[in-house]
Amino acid sequence: MEQWKHKYASKVVTAEEAVSNIRNGDRIYLGSMCSEPKIVVRALGKSYIDDVELLQFISGSEAAKLCTDKSKRFRIKTFFLGARIGGSVAPIGEHDYIPLFHSQIPQFLRNRRIPIDVAIVQVSPPDRFGQVSLGISVDVTLAAIDAARMVIAQVNPNMPRTLGDTFFPADKITYLVDGPETLQELPEEILEDREETISGYVSELIEDGAVLQFGFAGISRGLMDYLRDHKNLGLHTEIFTDPLMGLIESGVINNSTKKMFRGKSVATCCMGTHKLYDFVNNNSLIELHPSDVLLDPTLIAANDKMTAVNLALQVDLRGQIRQGSPTWTAFEGSGGDSDFMRGASLSSGGRSIVCLRSTSLRSGNSTIVPAFSSKSAVIMNRGEVNYVVTEYGVAYLTGKSIRNRAMALIEIAHPDHQEDLLQQARELGYLYSDQIYFAGVSPQTRRRLRMDRVLKGGLKAHIRPLKPTDESMMRDLFYNLSESSVYFRYFSPRRSMPHANLQKYVNLKEEDGISLVVTIGPREDRKMIGEARYMVEPGGDYPDVAFIVDENYQRRGIAGALLHYLIGIAQERGFKGFKADVLYSNKPMMRVFEKLPYVLEKAIADGVISLKFSFDHYKSEADSRE
């Protein structure tokens, strides 16, 4: 028999015997999440020790029960405010919350700025070399083991043997407790329609070859259906959850583009069902590592296209992020979100994304707010977040002024709250004092009319309804036009397009008309190259239609494509046809109309051709040949 086996056998005791060696006043680290050592924790509760401080990364159900006992022998500190797993015990209060980035915690334990006397953890049985694995919860536990004078390990044959930096020798353990029990599982979350909509928007921000991180979030499950056609994704995350198994098994996540841990999906812990725990057991594709290594922002940033997806409780109109109450999940606190957000912002091609419902589940209040209350905790500052996503769309914030940020966030707020947010933003000085009421197409219309299209010459473009936040892009489009193009569009030699005029132009109510725009370039630097709209006269059946196309992108079929889309929308809404005024000298625009399959009625006066056509009046074959 190897020497370690003799030492191992000599350390095996009952849970009661192990905790009898703990002293009054000790500070105890407890394994947390789904690997809470419950058998030992229960023995702790039955012991006679007093004045004990417990420390858990996330408060588990058994530890929380100790702290709600009337004897008040135990008190707990945690790195997640109000968090707990299982049970119905009261959440931890704010006074027991330690606000640290996840990546910082191991250092604070090792240098005893957060002192630990005893570490009680749960491990797998030893392998033939006498090494035990921390299994599904590595996170900060290795640091706690290194810092403690005494280590009590509950050895559970149901604990998976996970690979990576999860092993340590049984020699480090002071007392071993034989503790077979079922690992804590998390119930599968049921996502509603708006979570599915948010997932769809987020998936559009994830590029092929991206390396992904998901926070404590059911958003990862919502994304699965939208990521199945993606290619060569990687995983470098905080918590490995059930939904990720399917993407690994299907080959969507293959980690082929990663510069660090190439070919491996890496995390600090696992939380989920027994299927997940079986999946990670001895799985060479999965590695778990301590949080001070895996969540180091410089290591995260080493991966190109690092894409961090996290959740928020609230976002203020300047782009600050607040956490501290449930959204998709039961866990509250910063965790590694900020580490990943900073890492993603430093990554080449990286993106940081924050998701939230537009209204609170409990109160129905807007989650996009003018300002936070006095007790609110700002988890991410204005410079750490690229995108904010609700079920009403995507707001890009990086490099934007406070005014543009506020407008972008109001645009994705719940429609019932937009007018109030606009008013408060004006009062706070975030917007111009003359900023008009936010108007645009309905969220349903906006989602339905979004499309990607390859134009002539292979130009990749995105077509969508005009938004009030397009004021800056519309301004740039106007000043890119030549004097003749401006005259063709506006029938006057306009030399400027000030805010007062432009904000009215981009705030087009759906009942008054529809405007479609064409944009090109990456999401972070979109450029508008064309716009087309129809305007409805009260009681009229033939809306007026008009176009603007950047001269550098003419002859690519932009005007014709936009016109066909507008015709389809107008037909759906019961209009009979379109009319338009075209300068006689504007031959290119006349050719756009003449290519239509409809009979054109023309009248010429003062150098202007007035056109009108009905959607049910088609050209004859002879007309078409002409």
XYZ file of C-alpha atoms in Angstrom:
626
model
C 0.000 0.000 0.000
C 1.342 3.456 -0.927
C 2.400 5.675 1.949
C -0.331 8.220 1.284
C -3.021 5.598 1.886
C -1.776 5.022 5.452
C -1.846 8.764 6.126
C -5.254 9.050 4.514
C -6.740 6.271 6.672
C -5.391 7.899 9.841
C -7.221 11.144 9.058
C -10.685 9.661 8.561
C -13.067 10.736 11.338
C -16.767 11.406 11.755
C -18.138 14.856 11.028
C -18.756 15.369 14.740
C -15.169 14.467 15.611
C -13.825 16.795 12.933
C -15.761 19.877 14.071
C -14.890 19.220 17.711
C -11.406 20.539 16.885
C -12.757 23.951 15.902
C -12.267 26.686 18.479
C -14.610 29.375 19.704
C -14.030 32.552 17.728
C -12.662 30.764 14.660
C -13.234 32.103 11.190
C -14.382 29.297 8.917
C -14.420 29.165 5.133
C -17.187 26.925 3.805
C -17.336 25.488 0.321
C -20.268 27.077 -1.439
C -22.461 27.000 -4.486
C -23.532 23.478 -5.333
C -20.672 21.864 -3.399
C -21.567 23.041 0.090
C -20.302 20.304 2.507
C -23.695 19.830 4.118
C -22.900 16.846 6.314
C -20.082 18.715 8.049
C -22.093 21.943 8.236
C -24.938 20.111 9.987
C -22.447 18.683 12.488
C -21.178 22.216 13.023
C -24.693 23.259 13.969
C -24.962 20.440 16.512
C -21.637 21.295 18.145
C -21.087 23.553 21.149
C -18.753 26.041 19.531
C -19.682 29.701 19.807
C -18.907 33.094 18.268
C -17.978 31.639 14.881
C -17.726 33.644 11.677
C -18.529 31.815 8.462
C -17.327 32.907 5.058
C -18.856 31.622 1.821
C -18.470 32.752 -1.749
C -22.225 32.285 -2.159
C -24.297 31.468 0.882
C -25.667 27.921 0.792
C -28.866 26.702 2.379
C -27.270 24.801 5.282
C -24.937 27.641 6.261
C -27.799 30.134 6.095
C -29.824 27.960 8.492
C -27.028 28.138 11.051
C -27.086 31.912 10.919
C -30.845 32.165 11.374
C -30.705 30.043 14.525
C -31.870 31.988 17.586
C -28.685 31.089 19.489
C -26.755 33.482 17.245
C -23.605 31.392 17.581
C -22.839 31.839 13.902
C -22.708 34.821 11.601
C -21.903 34.732 7.918
C -20.129 36.911 5.399
C -20.492 36.409 1.694
C -19.368 37.911 -1.592
C -22.885 37.807 -2.993
C -25.483 40.065 -1.402
C -28.641 38.181 -0.456
C -27.575 35.087 -2.361
C -28.383 31.524 -1.362
C -28.913 28.123 -2.912
C -31.959 26.062 -2.075
C -34.169 26.273 0.990
C -36.395 29.140 2.049
C -34.131 30.822 4.590
C -33.815 34.589 4.689
C -31.158 36.164 2.488
C -27.939 37.578 3.859
C -28.162 41.253 4.782
C -26.130 43.991 3.136
C -24.009 44.462 6.247
C -22.568 40.957 5.719
C -21.684 41.506 2.070
C -18.023 41.964 1.022
C -17.846 43.875 -2.266
C -14.791 42.529 -4.095
C -14.175 41.539 -7.668
C -14.105 37.742 -7.941
C -10.512 37.831 -9.185
C -9.390 39.714 -6.051
C -10.755 37.318 -3.426
C -7.993 34.634 -3.465
C -5.310 37.247 -2.805
C -7.266 38.645 0.142
C -7.526 35.129 1.607
C -3.872 34.201 1.080
C -2.472 37.388 2.610
C -5.035 37.133 5.441
C -6.548 40.555 4.847
C -9.635 38.373 5.076
C -8.427 35.861 7.695
C -9.347 32.169 7.587
C -8.651 29.714 10.430
C -10.514 26.628 9.189
C -11.504 25.560 5.673
C -14.384 23.090 5.328
C -14.690 21.867 1.764
C -16.095 19.001 -0.294
C -13.842 16.897 -2.530
C -13.802 13.821 -4.717
C -12.208 10.570 -3.509
C -8.429 10.520 -4.053
C -6.945 9.128 -7.243
C -4.131 6.548 -7.248
C -1.623 9.314 -6.589
C -3.405 10.581 -3.489
C -4.765 13.697 -5.185
C -8.319 14.865 -4.492
C -10.296 17.128 -6.802
C -12.390 20.102 -5.741
C -14.831 18.964 -8.403
C -17.459 21.465 -9.400
C -16.302 24.387 -7.230
C -12.715 25.593 -7.566
C -13.237 29.401 -7.579
C -11.568 30.744 -4.388
C -11.370 27.442 -2.501
C -7.715 26.591 -3.188
C -6.710 29.947 -1.704
C -8.815 29.259 1.416
C -7.164 25.847 1.817
C -3.689 27.404 1.547
C -4.559 30.075 4.146
C -6.251 27.880 6.797
C -4.472 26.230 9.746
C -6.970 23.334 9.588
C -8.690 21.748 6.572
C -11.745 19.518 6.959
C -12.766 17.744 3.756
C -16.044 15.944 3.161
C -15.166 13.181 0.692
C -18.124 12.574 -1.577
C -18.043 9.785 -4.193
C -20.676 11.750 -6.127
C -18.305 14.684 -6.595
C -17.008 14.725 -10.195
C -13.295 14.559 -10.804
C -12.846 17.715 -12.849
C -9.671 18.551 -14.720
C -7.578 21.710 -14.725
C -6.180 23.252 -11.547
C -8.605 21.414 -9.263
C -6.289 18.956 -7.488
C -4.361 19.056 -4.248
C -2.759 16.261 -2.161
C -4.699 14.599 0.612
C -1.702 15.476 2.810
C -3.058 19.037 3.007
C -6.227 17.790 4.676
C -6.305 17.685 8.471
C -9.501 15.641 8.862
C -11.373 13.539 6.300
C -15.087 12.887 6.640
C -16.719 10.154 4.607
C -19.727 12.049 3.278
C -21.667 10.575 0.362
C -24.635 12.769 -0.555
C -26.393 14.078 -3.637
C -24.877 17.290 -4.919
C -27.047 20.386 -4.840
C -28.783 20.967 -8.180
C -30.264 24.113 -9.645
C -33.728 23.871 -11.182
C -33.994 24.679 -14.865
C -35.278 28.191 -15.386
C -38.298 28.860 -17.575
C -37.722 31.787 -19.900
C -40.591 33.973 -21.046
C -41.062 35.657 -24.416
C -39.124 38.755 -23.516
C -36.093 36.752 -22.358
C -36.222 34.916 -25.684
C -36.357 38.256 -27.524
C -33.377 39.564 -25.575
C -31.488 36.364 -26.371
C -32.131 36.899 -30.061
C -30.716 40.429 -29.941
C -27.657 39.269 -27.983
C -26.952 36.475 -30.471
C -26.611 39.084 -33.215
C -23.743 40.640 -31.242
C -21.854 37.341 -31.040
C -19.610 36.777 -34.037
C -18.211 33.510 -35.327
C -14.942 32.798 -33.542
C -15.929 34.768 -30.437
C -14.897 33.580 -26.969
C -17.877 33.758 -24.618
C -18.512 34.480 -20.975
C -21.904 34.252 -19.306
C -22.675 35.499 -15.809
C -25.085 33.969 -13.279
C -27.722 33.967 -15.949
C -30.484 32.040 -17.568
C -29.588 34.162 -20.596
C -27.139 31.391 -21.540
C -30.029 28.971 -21.988
C -32.044 31.484 -23.967
C -29.111 31.970 -26.314
C -28.650 28.302 -27.144
C -31.293 28.187 -29.876
C -29.794 31.268 -31.517
C -26.164 30.100 -31.471
C -26.573 26.712 -33.117
C -25.552 28.049 -36.520
C -22.520 29.920 -35.191
C -19.055 28.540 -35.833
C -15.853 28.115 -33.832
C -17.032 29.676 -30.573
C -14.935 29.477 -27.432
C -15.836 29.430 -23.745
C -13.918 31.273 -21.027
C -16.471 31.892 -18.319
C -17.085 32.071 -14.599
C -19.727 29.396 -14.199
C -20.307 26.365 -16.393
C -24.038 25.593 -16.707
C -26.288 23.002 -18.350
C -27.123 24.905 -21.568
C -23.470 24.953 -22.594
C -23.285 21.172 -22.885
C -25.296 21.087 -26.106
C -23.093 23.666 -27.822
C -19.964 21.704 -26.928
C -21.425 18.376 -28.014
C -22.612 19.842 -31.333
C -19.202 21.373 -32.030
C -20.427 24.989 -32.020
C -18.088 25.577 -29.079
C -14.754 24.048 -30.068
C -12.369 26.662 -28.609
C -10.276 26.594 -31.772
C -9.699 30.356 -31.904
C -8.552 30.812 -28.311
C -5.044 32.001 -27.549
C -5.259 30.828 -23.938
C -6.477 27.319 -23.062
C -6.859 26.447 -26.740
C -9.267 23.554 -27.264
C -10.585 23.780 -23.687
C -13.779 25.231 -22.233
C -12.731 26.847 -18.966
C -14.634 28.049 -15.903
C -14.150 28.447 -12.152
C -17.099 26.269 -11.130
C -20.184 24.392 -12.297
C -23.784 24.901 -11.257
C -26.660 22.893 -12.648
C -28.152 19.414 -12.757
C -26.717 15.930 -12.322
C -26.449 15.723 -16.124
C -23.972 18.575 -16.015
C -21.984 16.967 -13.198
C -21.796 13.704 -15.140
C -20.731 15.623 -18.242
C -17.751 17.366 -16.606
C -16.503 14.240 -14.817
C -13.077 13.374 -16.289
C -13.996 15.387 -19.399
C -10.784 16.452 -21.115
C -12.643 19.236 -22.970
C -13.537 21.022 -19.701
C -11.120 22.593 -17.241
C -11.780 24.447 -13.992
C -9.266 26.956 -12.609
C -9.067 29.325 -9.627
C -10.697 32.704 -10.057
C -7.507 34.751 -9.561
C -6.113 33.036 -12.656
C -9.131 32.657 -14.905
C -10.725 36.025 -14.088
C -7.586 38.106 -14.439
C -8.689 40.783 -16.944
C -5.319 40.653 -18.742
C -5.685 36.898 -19.270
C -9.285 37.349 -20.416
C -8.182 40.051 -22.862
C -5.581 37.721 -24.402
C -8.442 36.094 -26.332
C -9.570 37.963 -29.446
C -13.295 38.702 -29.774
C -13.867 38.148 -26.060
C -17.611 38.639 -25.590
C -18.925 39.051 -22.044
C -22.680 38.727 -21.485
C -23.994 39.692 -18.051
C -27.158 40.865 -16.323
C -28.178 44.024 -14.520
C -30.904 45.137 -12.163
C -30.918 48.722 -13.453
C -29.102 50.982 -15.885
C -29.077 54.743 -15.455
C -29.248 57.140 -18.389
C -25.495 57.720 -18.254
C -24.779 54.014 -18.731
C -23.877 53.006 -15.183
C -24.881 49.477 -14.170
C -26.500 48.462 -10.916
C -26.791 44.922 -9.592
C -28.096 43.675 -6.279
C -31.488 42.090 -6.850
C -32.669 39.072 -8.859
C -33.223 39.240 -12.582
C -33.000 35.907 -14.362
C -31.340 34.247 -11.413
C -31.327 33.976 -7.633
C -27.777 35.315 -7.238
C -26.931 38.914 -6.478
C -23.559 40.631 -6.451
C -20.774 41.594 -8.798
C -18.952 38.250 -8.944
C -16.704 38.169 -11.982
C -18.903 40.372 -14.153
C -16.652 43.412 -13.843
C -13.524 41.316 -14.412
C -14.951 40.009 -17.659
C -16.313 43.387 -18.732
C -12.880 44.938 -18.314
C -11.215 41.997 -20.029
C -13.625 42.153 -22.966
C -13.043 45.891 -23.381
C -9.281 45.234 -23.626
C -9.685 42.323 -26.047
C -9.102 42.828 -29.754
C -12.610 42.839 -31.226
C -14.092 42.251 -27.777
C -17.594 43.236 -26.684
C -19.172 43.730 -23.266
C -22.937 43.248 -23.170
C -25.393 43.863 -20.334
C -28.938 42.484 -20.508
C -31.998 43.411 -18.507
C -35.743 43.320 -18.769
C -37.195 46.752 -19.504
C -39.396 46.575 -16.402
C -39.079 45.009 -12.987
C -40.803 41.663 -12.468
C -42.080 42.749 -9.077
C -43.109 46.374 -9.479
C -43.409 46.938 -13.213
C -41.207 50.010 -12.848
C -38.691 50.868 -15.539
C -35.282 49.251 -15.094
C -33.774 52.099 -17.109
C -33.767 55.007 -14.691
C -32.616 58.654 -14.723
C -30.474 58.117 -11.621
C -29.974 55.501 -8.898
C -31.201 55.823 -5.330
C -28.797 56.641 -2.498
C -28.238 53.006 -1.453
C -27.758 51.643 -4.942
C -24.463 49.932 -5.698
C -22.855 50.823 -9.014
C -21.159 47.642 -10.188
C -19.941 48.825 -13.592
C -19.074 52.364 -14.531
C -19.866 54.240 -17.705
C -16.727 53.108 -19.508
C -17.055 49.349 -19.035
C -20.188 48.552 -21.019
C -20.399 48.520 -24.823
C -23.980 47.332 -25.308
C -27.161 47.338 -23.232
C -29.947 45.019 -24.419
C -33.626 44.848 -23.486
C -36.536 43.199 -25.262
C -36.963 46.516 -27.094
C -33.578 46.559 -28.750
C -29.862 47.216 -28.454
C -28.183 50.416 -27.273
C -24.518 50.950 -28.170
C -22.871 53.281 -25.649
C -19.103 53.281 -26.130
C -17.720 56.608 -27.276
C -21.130 58.249 -27.025
C -21.867 61.520 -25.260
C -24.193 61.580 -22.274
C -26.917 62.962 -24.532
C -26.518 60.175 -27.064
C -26.334 57.556 -24.308
C -29.526 58.835 -22.731
C -31.350 58.834 -26.065
C -30.134 55.332 -26.917
C -31.241 53.956 -23.550
C -34.634 55.677 -23.662
C -35.083 54.090 -27.077
C -34.847 50.556 -25.602
C -36.890 51.372 -22.475
C -40.444 50.147 -22.112
C -42.746 52.371 -24.231
C -44.907 53.132 -21.189
C -41.937 54.810 -19.507
C -40.222 56.570 -22.406
C -42.002 59.913 -22.142
C -41.317 60.189 -18.404
C -37.653 59.245 -18.897
C -37.316 61.866 -21.609
C -38.800 64.548 -19.377
C -36.500 63.679 -16.467
C -33.472 63.524 -18.766
C -34.265 67.054 -19.963
C -34.570 68.271 -16.356
C -31.225 66.682 -15.451
C -29.548 68.376 -18.383
C -28.731 65.138 -20.175
C -30.737 66.221 -23.255
C -31.363 69.463 -25.080
C -34.069 71.496 -23.417
C -36.027 71.463 -26.694
C -35.713 67.696 -27.204
C -39.102 66.610 -28.511
C -41.069 63.618 -27.347
C -39.622 60.318 -28.380
C -41.487 58.854 -31.363
C -40.930 56.037 -33.802
C -42.272 52.753 -35.071
C -43.595 50.144 -32.686
C -41.174 47.543 -31.282
C -43.008 44.861 -33.263
C -42.585 46.792 -36.529
C -38.953 47.491 -35.772
C -38.185 43.810 -35.204
C -40.093 42.719 -38.295
C -38.505 45.213 -40.683
C -34.873 44.575 -39.742
C -32.870 42.663 -42.372
C -29.387 42.177 -43.759
C -28.889 42.390 -47.508
C -25.992 42.150 -49.948
C -26.264 44.970 -52.474
C -24.696 45.262 -55.915
C -20.944 44.966 -55.817
C -21.098 42.700 -52.753
C -21.800 45.562 -50.364
C -23.104 44.147 -47.070
C -25.821 46.389 -45.675
C -28.375 46.442 -42.886
C -31.879 47.789 -43.552
C -34.136 48.863 -40.696
C -36.634 51.536 -39.646
C -35.310 54.994 -38.832
C -34.869 55.703 -35.099
C -34.777 58.979 -33.154
C -31.184 58.125 -32.187
C -30.206 58.232 -35.869
C -29.949 62.013 -35.741
C -26.148 62.014 -35.856
C -25.957 59.525 -38.748
C -28.662 61.370 -40.669
C -26.741 64.597 -40.147
C -23.595 62.993 -41.596
C -25.563 61.666 -44.571
C -26.920 65.134 -45.310
C -23.482 66.778 -45.254
C -22.074 64.042 -47.541
C -24.542 65.042 -50.257
C -23.619 67.378 -53.089
C -25.562 70.568 -53.661
C -27.377 68.949 -56.598
C -28.396 65.908 -54.512
C -29.706 68.166 -51.752
C -31.692 70.105 -54.318
C -33.085 66.893 -55.879
C -34.295 65.739 -52.438
C -35.544 68.959 -50.838
C -36.281 71.106 -53.928
C -34.291 73.911 -52.332
C -30.593 74.734 -51.875
C -30.348 73.836 -48.185
C -26.918 74.403 -46.726
C -27.438 73.134 -43.176
C -29.521 70.699 -41.157
C -29.587 71.959 -37.542
C -30.778 69.927 -34.590
C -34.157 71.675 -34.452
C -34.976 70.497 -37.973
C -33.275 67.152 -37.850
C -34.883 65.884 -34.643
C -38.301 66.443 -36.218
C -37.166 64.509 -39.290
C -36.015 61.444 -37.307
C -38.985 61.422 -34.908
C -41.471 59.984 -37.369
C -44.578 58.453 -35.848
C -45.707 55.216 -37.427
C -49.201 56.528 -38.176
C -47.628 59.430 -40.090
C -45.361 57.304 -42.226
C -42.497 54.837 -42.359
C -38.809 55.552 -42.945
C -36.246 52.867 -43.779
C -32.496 53.426 -43.641
C -29.521 51.540 -45.033
C -26.409 51.294 -42.860
C -23.034 49.674 -43.480
C -19.961 48.873 -41.421
C -19.411 47.198 -38.049
C -21.954 47.709 -35.293
C -19.562 49.923 -33.398
C -19.156 52.292 -36.365
C -22.286 52.240 -38.494
C -22.605 54.632 -41.429
C -25.924 55.574 -43.014
C -25.805 55.560 -46.816
C -29.478 55.815 -47.720
C -32.956 56.646 -46.456
C -36.424 56.282 -47.948
C -39.803 57.160 -46.493
C -43.429 57.508 -47.258
C -45.527 60.198 -45.559
C -49.263 59.861 -45.036
C -51.684 62.716 -45.600
C -54.755 62.671 -43.308
C -57.410 60.602 -45.053
C -55.168 59.990 -48.061
C -54.736 56.644 -49.813
C -51.574 57.600 -51.736
C -48.661 58.507 -49.419
C -45.775 60.614 -50.728
C -42.509 58.711 -51.151
C -38.973 60.196 -51.213
C -35.321 59.034 -51.095
C -31.801 60.060 -50.159
C -28.776 57.983 -51.236
C -25.133 58.831 -50.568
C -23.575 59.583 -53.956
C -20.623 57.310 -53.188
C -23.043 54.368 -53.046
C -25.392 55.123 -55.901
C -25.941 52.628 -58.746
C -26.074 49.762 -56.224
C -29.841 49.386 -56.236
C -30.355 51.027 -52.860
C -33.277 53.264 -53.857
C -35.000 50.458 -55.760
C -34.646 48.033 -52.860
C -36.008 50.543 -50.349
C -38.908 51.413 -52.632
C -39.928 47.754 -52.952
C -39.840 47.333 -49.152
C -41.957 50.467 -48.664
C -44.472 49.232 -51.248
C -44.833 45.968 -49.352
C -45.407 47.800 -46.056
C -47.920 50.189 -47.620
C -49.861 47.321 -49.211
C -50.099 45.557 -45.849
C -51.543 48.729 -44.359
C -54.194 49.131 -47.008
C -52.833 52.030 -49.016
C -53.747 52.069 -52.702
C -50.477 53.366 -54.104
C -47.748 55.996 -53.897
C -47.157 59.423 -55.305
C -43.936 61.394 -55.618
C -42.536 64.658 -56.933
C -39.319 64.337 -58.946
C -37.335 67.147 -60.530
C -37.317 66.755 -64.289
C -33.500 66.751 -64.249
C -33.333 63.921 -61.708
C -33.003 61.156 -64.293
C -31.622 58.479 -61.914
C -34.671 58.749 -59.659
C -37.031 58.606 -62.623
C -35.383 55.359 -63.721
C -36.084 53.867 -60.271
C -39.793 54.538 -60.665
C -39.900 53.485 -64.318
C -38.553 50.041 -63.424
C -41.639 49.360 -61.292
C -44.285 47.012 -62.712
C -47.003 49.640 -62.176
C -48.487 52.150 -64.612
C -47.110 55.605 -63.846
C -49.392 58.611 -64.087
C -47.269 61.695 -64.812
C -47.910 65.422 -64.777
C -45.210 68.016 -65.452
C -45.264 71.582 -64.166
C -42.469 74.074 -63.427
C -39.749 71.460 -63.997
C -41.284 68.950 -61.562
C -42.731 65.592 -62.544
C -45.623 64.582 -60.279
C -45.941 60.785 -60.279
C -48.718 58.560 -59.055
C -49.182 54.805 -59.327
C -51.621 52.257 -57.966
C -50.532 48.903 -56.568
C -53.268 47.102 -58.535
C -52.652 48.801 -61.902
C -49.916 46.831 -63.644
C -48.220 47.581 -66.924
C -49.167 45.516 -69.950
C -46.518 43.307 -71.516
C -46.044 45.912 -74.226
C -45.520 48.627 -71.644
C -42.991 46.445 -69.819
C -40.998 45.901 -73.029
C -40.877 49.632 -73.600
